[in-house]
mmCIF file of C-alpha atoms in Angstrom:
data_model
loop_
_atom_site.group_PDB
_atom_site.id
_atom_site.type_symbol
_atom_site.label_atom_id
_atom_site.label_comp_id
_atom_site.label_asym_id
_atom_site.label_seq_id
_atom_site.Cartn_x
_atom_site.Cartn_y
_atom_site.Cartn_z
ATOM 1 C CA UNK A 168 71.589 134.268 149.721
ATOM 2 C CA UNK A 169 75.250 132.955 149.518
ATOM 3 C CA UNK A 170 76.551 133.361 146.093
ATOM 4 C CA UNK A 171 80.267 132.048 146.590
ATOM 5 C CA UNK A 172 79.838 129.407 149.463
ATOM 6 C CA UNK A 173 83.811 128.230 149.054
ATOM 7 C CA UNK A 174 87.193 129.953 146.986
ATOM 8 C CA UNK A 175 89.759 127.965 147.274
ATOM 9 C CA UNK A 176 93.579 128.264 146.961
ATOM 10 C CA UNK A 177 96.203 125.604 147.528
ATOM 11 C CA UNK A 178 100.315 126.868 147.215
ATOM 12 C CA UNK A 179 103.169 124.136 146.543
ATOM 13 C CA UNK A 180 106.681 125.529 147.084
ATOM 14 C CA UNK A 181 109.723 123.127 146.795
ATOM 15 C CA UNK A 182 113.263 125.078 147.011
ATOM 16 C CA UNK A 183 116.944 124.230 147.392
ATOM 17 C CA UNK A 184 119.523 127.339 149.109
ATOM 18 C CA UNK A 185 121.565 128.807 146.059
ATOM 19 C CA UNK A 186 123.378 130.660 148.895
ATOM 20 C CA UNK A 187 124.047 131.196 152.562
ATOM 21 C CA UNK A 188 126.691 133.609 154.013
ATOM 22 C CA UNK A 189 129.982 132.745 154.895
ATOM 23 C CA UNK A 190 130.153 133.477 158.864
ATOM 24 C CA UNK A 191 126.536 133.033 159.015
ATOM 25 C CA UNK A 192 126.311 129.734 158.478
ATOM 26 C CA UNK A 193 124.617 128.164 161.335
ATOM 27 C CA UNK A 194 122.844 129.581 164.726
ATOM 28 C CA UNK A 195 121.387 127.267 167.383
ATOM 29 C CA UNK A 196 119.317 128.027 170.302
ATOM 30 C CA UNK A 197 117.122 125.730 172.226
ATOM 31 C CA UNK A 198 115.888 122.966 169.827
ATOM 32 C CA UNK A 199 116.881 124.126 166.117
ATOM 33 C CA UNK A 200 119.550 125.206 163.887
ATOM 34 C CA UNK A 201 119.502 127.631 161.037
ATOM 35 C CA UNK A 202 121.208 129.623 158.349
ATOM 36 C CA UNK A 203 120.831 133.859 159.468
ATOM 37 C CA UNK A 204 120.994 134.500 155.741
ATOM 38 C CA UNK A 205 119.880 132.414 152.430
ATOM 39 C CA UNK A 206 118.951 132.827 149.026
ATOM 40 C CA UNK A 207 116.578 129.933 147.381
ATOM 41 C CA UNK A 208 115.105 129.095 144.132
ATOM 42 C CA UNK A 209 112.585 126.729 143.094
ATOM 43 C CA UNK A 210 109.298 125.642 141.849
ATOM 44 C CA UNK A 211 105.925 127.297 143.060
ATOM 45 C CA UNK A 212 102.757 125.671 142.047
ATOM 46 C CA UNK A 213 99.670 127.431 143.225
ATOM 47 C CA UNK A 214 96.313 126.583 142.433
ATOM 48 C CA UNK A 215 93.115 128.924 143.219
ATOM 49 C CA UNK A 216 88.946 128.053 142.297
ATOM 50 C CA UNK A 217 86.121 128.793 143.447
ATOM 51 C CA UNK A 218 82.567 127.124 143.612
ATOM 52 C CA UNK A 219 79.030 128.537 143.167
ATOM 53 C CA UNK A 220 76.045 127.786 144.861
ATOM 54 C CA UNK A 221 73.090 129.519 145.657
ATOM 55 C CA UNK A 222 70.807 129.671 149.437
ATOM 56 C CA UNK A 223 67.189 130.366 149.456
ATOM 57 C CA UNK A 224 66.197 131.852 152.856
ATOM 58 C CA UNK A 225 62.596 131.292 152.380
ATOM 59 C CA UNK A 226 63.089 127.257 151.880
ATOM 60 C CA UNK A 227 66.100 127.430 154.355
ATOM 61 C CA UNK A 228 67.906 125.131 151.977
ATOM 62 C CA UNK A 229 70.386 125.376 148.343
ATOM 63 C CA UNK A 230 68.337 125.804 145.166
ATOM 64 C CA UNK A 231 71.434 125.484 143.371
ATOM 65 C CA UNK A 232 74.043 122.621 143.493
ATOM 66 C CA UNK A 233 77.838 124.163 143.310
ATOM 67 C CA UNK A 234 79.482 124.884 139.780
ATOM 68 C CA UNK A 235 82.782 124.777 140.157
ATOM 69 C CA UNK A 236 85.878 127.140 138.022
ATOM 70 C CA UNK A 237 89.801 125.974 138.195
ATOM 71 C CA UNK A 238 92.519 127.249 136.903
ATOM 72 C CA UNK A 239 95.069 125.830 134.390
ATOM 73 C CA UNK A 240 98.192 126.606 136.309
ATOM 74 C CA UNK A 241 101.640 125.536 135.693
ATOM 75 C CA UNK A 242 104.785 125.402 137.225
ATOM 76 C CA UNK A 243 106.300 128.635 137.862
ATOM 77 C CA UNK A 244 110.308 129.806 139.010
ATOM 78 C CA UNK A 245 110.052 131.380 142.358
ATOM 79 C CA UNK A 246 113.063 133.409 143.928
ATOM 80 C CA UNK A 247 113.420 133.473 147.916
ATOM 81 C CA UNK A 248 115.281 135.539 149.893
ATOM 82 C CA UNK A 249 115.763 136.112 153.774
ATOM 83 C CA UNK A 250 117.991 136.879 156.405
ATOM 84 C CA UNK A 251 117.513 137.211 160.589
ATOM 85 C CA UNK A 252 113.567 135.564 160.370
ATOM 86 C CA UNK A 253 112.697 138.134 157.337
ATOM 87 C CA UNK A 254 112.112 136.754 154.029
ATOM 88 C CA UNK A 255 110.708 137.883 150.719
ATOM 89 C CA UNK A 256 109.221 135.320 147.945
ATOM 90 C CA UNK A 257 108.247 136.053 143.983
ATOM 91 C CA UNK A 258 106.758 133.905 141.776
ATOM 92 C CA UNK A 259 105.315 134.594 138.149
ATOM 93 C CA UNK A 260 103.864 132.036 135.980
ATOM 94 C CA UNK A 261 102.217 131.839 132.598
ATOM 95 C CA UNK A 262 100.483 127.706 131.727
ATOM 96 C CA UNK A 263 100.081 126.264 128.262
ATOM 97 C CA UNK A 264 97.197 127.632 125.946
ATOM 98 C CA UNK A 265 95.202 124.110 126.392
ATOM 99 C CA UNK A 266 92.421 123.121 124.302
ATOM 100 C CA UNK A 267 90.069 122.299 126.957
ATOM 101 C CA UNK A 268 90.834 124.558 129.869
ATOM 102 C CA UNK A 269 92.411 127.330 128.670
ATOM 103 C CA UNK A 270 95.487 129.712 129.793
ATOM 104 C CA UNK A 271 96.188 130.878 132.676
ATOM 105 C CA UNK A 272 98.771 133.498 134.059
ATOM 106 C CA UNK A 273 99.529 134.259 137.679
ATOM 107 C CA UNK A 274 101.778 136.134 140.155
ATOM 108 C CA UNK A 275 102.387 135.239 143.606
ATOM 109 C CA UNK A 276 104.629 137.928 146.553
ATOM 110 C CA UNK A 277 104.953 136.837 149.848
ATOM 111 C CA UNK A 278 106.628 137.851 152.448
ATOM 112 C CA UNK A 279 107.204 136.996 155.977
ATOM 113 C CA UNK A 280 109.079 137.503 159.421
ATOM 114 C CA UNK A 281 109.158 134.536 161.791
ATOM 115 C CA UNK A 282 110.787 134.609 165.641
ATOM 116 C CA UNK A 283 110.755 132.451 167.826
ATOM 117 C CA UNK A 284 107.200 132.232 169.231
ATOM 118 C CA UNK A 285 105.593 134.448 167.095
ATOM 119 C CA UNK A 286 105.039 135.169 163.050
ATOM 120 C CA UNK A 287 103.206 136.944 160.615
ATOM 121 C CA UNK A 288 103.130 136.421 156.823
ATOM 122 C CA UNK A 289 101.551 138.917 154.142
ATOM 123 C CA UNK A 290 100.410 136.868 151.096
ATOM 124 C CA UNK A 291 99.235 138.113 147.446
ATOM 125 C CA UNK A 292 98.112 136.286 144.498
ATOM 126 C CA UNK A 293 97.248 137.550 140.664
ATOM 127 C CA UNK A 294 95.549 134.494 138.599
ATOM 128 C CA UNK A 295 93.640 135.221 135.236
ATOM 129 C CA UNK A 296 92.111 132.743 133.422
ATOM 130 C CA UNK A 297 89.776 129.687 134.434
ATOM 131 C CA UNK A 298 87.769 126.975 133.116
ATOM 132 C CA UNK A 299 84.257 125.627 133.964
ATOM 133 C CA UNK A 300 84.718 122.135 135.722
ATOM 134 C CA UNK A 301 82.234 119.751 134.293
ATOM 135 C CA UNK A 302 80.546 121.649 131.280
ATOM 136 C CA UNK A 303 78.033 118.939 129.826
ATOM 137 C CA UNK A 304 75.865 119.312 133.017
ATOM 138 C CA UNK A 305 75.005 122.763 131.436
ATOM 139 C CA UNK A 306 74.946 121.763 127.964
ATOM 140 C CA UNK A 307 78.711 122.408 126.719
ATOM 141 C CA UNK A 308 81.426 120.111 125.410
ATOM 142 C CA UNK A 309 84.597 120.605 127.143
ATOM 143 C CA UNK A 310 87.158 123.220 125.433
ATOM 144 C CA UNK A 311 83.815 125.067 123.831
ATOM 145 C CA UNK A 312 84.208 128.901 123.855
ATOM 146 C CA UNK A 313 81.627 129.134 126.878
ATOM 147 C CA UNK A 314 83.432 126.663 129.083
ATOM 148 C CA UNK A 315 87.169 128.702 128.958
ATOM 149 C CA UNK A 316 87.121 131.935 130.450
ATOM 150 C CA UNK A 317 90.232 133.803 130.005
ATOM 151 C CA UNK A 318 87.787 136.937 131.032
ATOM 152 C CA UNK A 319 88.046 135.568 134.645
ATOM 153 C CA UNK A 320 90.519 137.387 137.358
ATOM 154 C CA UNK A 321 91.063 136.186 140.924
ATOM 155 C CA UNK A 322 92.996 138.645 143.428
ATOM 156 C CA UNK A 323 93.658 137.408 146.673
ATOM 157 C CA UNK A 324 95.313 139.043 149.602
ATOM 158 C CA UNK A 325 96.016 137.629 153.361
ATOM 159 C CA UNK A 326 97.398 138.472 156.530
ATOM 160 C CA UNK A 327 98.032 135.408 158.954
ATOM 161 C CA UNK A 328 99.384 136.303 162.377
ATOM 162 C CA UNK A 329 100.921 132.930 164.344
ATOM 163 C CA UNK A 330 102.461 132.269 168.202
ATOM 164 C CA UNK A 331 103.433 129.232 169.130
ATOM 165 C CA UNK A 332 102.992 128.165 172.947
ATOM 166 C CA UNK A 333 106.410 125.855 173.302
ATOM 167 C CA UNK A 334 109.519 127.253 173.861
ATOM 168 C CA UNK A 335 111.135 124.071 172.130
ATOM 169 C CA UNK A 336 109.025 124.167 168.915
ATOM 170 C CA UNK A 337 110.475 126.513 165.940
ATOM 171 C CA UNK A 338 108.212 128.751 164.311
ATOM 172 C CA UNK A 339 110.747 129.231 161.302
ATOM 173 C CA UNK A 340 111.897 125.771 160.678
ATOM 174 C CA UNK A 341 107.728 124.998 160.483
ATOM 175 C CA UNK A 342 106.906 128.274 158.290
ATOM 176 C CA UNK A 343 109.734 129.372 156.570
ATOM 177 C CA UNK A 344 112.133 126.125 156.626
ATOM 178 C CA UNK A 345 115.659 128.198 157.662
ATOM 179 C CA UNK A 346 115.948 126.219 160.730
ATOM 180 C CA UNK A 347 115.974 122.826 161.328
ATOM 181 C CA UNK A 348 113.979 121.318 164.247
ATOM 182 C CA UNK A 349 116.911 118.837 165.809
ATOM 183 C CA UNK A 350 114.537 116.656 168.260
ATOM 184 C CA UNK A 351 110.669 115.605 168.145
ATOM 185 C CA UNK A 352 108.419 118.444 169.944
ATOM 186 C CA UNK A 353 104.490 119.432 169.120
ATOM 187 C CA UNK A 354 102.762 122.345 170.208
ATOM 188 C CA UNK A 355 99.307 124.081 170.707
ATOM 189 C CA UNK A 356 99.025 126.931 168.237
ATOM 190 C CA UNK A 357 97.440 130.662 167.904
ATOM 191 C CA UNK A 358 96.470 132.186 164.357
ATOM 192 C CA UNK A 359 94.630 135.274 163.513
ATOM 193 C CA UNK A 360 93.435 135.591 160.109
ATOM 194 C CA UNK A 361 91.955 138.199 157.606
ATOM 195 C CA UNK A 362 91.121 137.456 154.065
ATOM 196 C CA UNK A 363 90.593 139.697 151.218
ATOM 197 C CA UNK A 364 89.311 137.974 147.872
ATOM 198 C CA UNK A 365 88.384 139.660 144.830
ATOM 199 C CA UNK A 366 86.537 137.476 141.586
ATOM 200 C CA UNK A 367 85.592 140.130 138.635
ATOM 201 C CA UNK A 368 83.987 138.626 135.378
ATOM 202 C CA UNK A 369 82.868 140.182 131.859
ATOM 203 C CA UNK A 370 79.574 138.240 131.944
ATOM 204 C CA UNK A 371 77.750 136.084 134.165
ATOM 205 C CA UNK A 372 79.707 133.784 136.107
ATOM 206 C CA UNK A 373 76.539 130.838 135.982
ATOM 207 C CA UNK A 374 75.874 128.952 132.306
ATOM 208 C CA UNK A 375 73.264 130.157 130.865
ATOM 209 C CA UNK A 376 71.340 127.414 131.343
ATOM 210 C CA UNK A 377 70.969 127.071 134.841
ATOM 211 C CA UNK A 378 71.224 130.646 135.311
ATOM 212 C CA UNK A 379 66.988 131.325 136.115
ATOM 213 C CA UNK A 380 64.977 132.679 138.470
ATOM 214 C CA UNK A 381 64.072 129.189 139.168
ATOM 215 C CA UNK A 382 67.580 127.872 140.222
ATOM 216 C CA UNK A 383 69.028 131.756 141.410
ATOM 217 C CA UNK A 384 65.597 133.744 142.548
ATOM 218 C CA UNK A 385 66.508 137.204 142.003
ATOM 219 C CA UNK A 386 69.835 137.040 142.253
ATOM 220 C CA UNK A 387 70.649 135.906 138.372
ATOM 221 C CA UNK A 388 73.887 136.850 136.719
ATOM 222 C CA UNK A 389 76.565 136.487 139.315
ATOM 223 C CA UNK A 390 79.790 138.078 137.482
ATOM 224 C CA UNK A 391 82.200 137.984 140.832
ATOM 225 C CA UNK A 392 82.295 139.616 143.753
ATOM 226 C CA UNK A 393 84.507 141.010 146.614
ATOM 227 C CA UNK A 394 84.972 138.821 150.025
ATOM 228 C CA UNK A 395 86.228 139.737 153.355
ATOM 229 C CA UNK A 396 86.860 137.064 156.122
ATOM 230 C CA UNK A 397 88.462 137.409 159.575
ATOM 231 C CA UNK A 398 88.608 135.000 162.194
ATOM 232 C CA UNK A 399 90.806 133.610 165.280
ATOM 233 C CA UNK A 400 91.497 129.659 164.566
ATOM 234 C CA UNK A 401 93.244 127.483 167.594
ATOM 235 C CA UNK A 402 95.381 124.935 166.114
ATOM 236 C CA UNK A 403 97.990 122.337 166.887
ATOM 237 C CA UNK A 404 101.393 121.368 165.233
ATOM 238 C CA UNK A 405 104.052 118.382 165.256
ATOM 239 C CA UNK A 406 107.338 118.110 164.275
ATOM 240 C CA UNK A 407 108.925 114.726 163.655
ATOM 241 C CA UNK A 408 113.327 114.954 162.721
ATOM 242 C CA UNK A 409 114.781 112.231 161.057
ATOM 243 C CA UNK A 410 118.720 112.554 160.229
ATOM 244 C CA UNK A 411 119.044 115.818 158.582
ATOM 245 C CA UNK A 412 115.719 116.285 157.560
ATOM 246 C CA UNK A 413 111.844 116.833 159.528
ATOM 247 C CA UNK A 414 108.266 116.871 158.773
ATOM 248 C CA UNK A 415 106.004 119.462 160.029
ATOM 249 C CA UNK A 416 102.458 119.464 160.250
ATOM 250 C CA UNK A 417 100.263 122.534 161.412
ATOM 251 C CA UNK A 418 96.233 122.367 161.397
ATOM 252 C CA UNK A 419 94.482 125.192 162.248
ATOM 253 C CA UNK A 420 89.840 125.407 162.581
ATOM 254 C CA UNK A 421 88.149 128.229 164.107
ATOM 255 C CA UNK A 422 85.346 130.623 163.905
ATOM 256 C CA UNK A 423 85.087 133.253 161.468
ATOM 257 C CA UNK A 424 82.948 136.302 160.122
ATOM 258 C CA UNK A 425 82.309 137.202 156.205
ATOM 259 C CA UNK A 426 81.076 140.435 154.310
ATOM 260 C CA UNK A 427 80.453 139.758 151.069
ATOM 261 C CA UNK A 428 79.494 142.624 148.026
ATOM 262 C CA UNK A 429 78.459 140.690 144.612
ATOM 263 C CA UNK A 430 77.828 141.789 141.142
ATOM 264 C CA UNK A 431 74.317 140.889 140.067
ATOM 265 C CA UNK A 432 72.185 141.512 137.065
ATOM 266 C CA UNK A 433 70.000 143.634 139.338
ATOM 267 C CA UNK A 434 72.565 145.120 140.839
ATOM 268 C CA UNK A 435 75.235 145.188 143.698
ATOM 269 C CA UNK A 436 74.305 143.339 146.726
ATOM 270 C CA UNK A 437 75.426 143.129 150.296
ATOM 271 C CA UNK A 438 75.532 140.739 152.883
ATOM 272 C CA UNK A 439 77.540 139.148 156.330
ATOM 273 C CA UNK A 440 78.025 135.718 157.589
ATOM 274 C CA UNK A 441 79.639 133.554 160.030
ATOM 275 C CA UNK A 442 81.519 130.491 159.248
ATOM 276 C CA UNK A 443 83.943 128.013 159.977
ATOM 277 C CA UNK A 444 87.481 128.547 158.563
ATOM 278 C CA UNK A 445 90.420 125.830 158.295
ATOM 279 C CA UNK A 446 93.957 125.959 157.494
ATOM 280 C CA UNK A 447 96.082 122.952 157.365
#
């Protein structure tokens, strides 16, 4: 039984420096240049679901097609600071009351300390408030009272660990953008992961239309859970300058392990798997 097969969670930040210290101002070593201290603001769009589905071990196949939840985020103000690879982001956001999907509010912290071939970044995000993606397969009309869940609260919490493998690619100009990468370089990549997702519900997360013993076996009324991944992805990166400005782009797959604890109508339930995680 796999009650939450995929949560998802997708983060936008675009920032401009409101400051950098005078006699500060620029550092360069080896292939990049960077500010020691900065101050940013900006806009921080982050956007978290998750999708339902459910796996019959008898059959050895999905008796359940996904549902899917979104949320109805909106842009939100985000304050950055950082100085010497340290750096320490806020974001709080509350969207428009929309007919059809709702409200939703949200809080995002991170915070982060990149050298030169190694990183780590500690990541938390607050979201309350989702919508059911496609209600007239379960017998709803978008923006009906079922379909908008302000009930709904997401927690997520990660810890990414990162070294590089170049001596001429910068970990900070790819992660935390307070160096620029002056010439083209790419790089082989090492991240450890671990993943800490919370979904908690006032009801039944499945319509109750589809929510039977004939779609869910005994595992009707899913109402959230608690999800715990960890894994070791390899990965690869390339940077590409072009007059002052660059592009980075970091992919990371690898193998992973789950525990996952879900709230049922019978009850709490219990249960590990292996998987394949991705991080681009």
């Amino acid at each position: 039984m796999r009650h939450c097969l995929l949560s998802f969670c997708f983060v936008i930040l675009t920032s401009l420096p409101l400051c950098a210290h005078d006699g500060d101002l620029m550092m360069e070593e080896g292939n990049s240049e960077g500010k020691r201290s900065y101050v940013k603001v900006g806009l921080l769009s982050s956007s978290a679901g998750f999708s339902i589905r459910h796996w019959d071990d008898a059959s050895g196949r999905h008796t359940f097609d996904k549902l899917t939840y979104y949320d109805n985020s909106a842009l939100g103000t985000s304050y950055t600071a950082g100085r010497d690879g340290f750096s320490f982001a806020y974001c709080q956001s509350k969207g428009e009351n929309d007919s059809v999907k709702g409200r939703t509010r949200s809080r995002d912290v991170l915070s982060s300390y990149f050298g030169r071939k190694a990183g780590v970044e500690l990541f938390y995000m607050d979201k309350k408030g989702e919508y059911l993606d496609n209600p007239r397969r379960y017998g709803y009309e978008p923006g009906a009272p079922e379909t908008k869940r302000p009930d709904i609260r997401q927690t997520n919490f990660s810890v990414n660990a990162f070294y590089v493998f170049s001596d001429w690619f910068s970990l900070r100009a790819a992660f935390d953008q307070c160096e620029r990468q002056l010439h083209w370089d790419w790089s082989f990549f090492l991240m450890g992961s671990l993943n800490y997702n919370r979904i908690r519900a006032d009801r039944s997360l499945v319509p109750a239309s589809v929510d039977t013993a004939e779609n869910f076996g005994e595992q009707t009324g899913y109402a959230g859970g608690r999800y715990v991944c960890a894994g070791v992805l390899p990965g690869i990166g390339l940077t590409l300058p072009f007059h002052n400005f660059y592009v980075t782009g970091v992919a990371f797959a690898g193998p992973g392990l789950m525990h996952q604890s879900v709230s049922l109508d019978s009850g709490r339930s219990s249960s590990a798997c292996s998987n394949l995680l991705a991080n681009i």
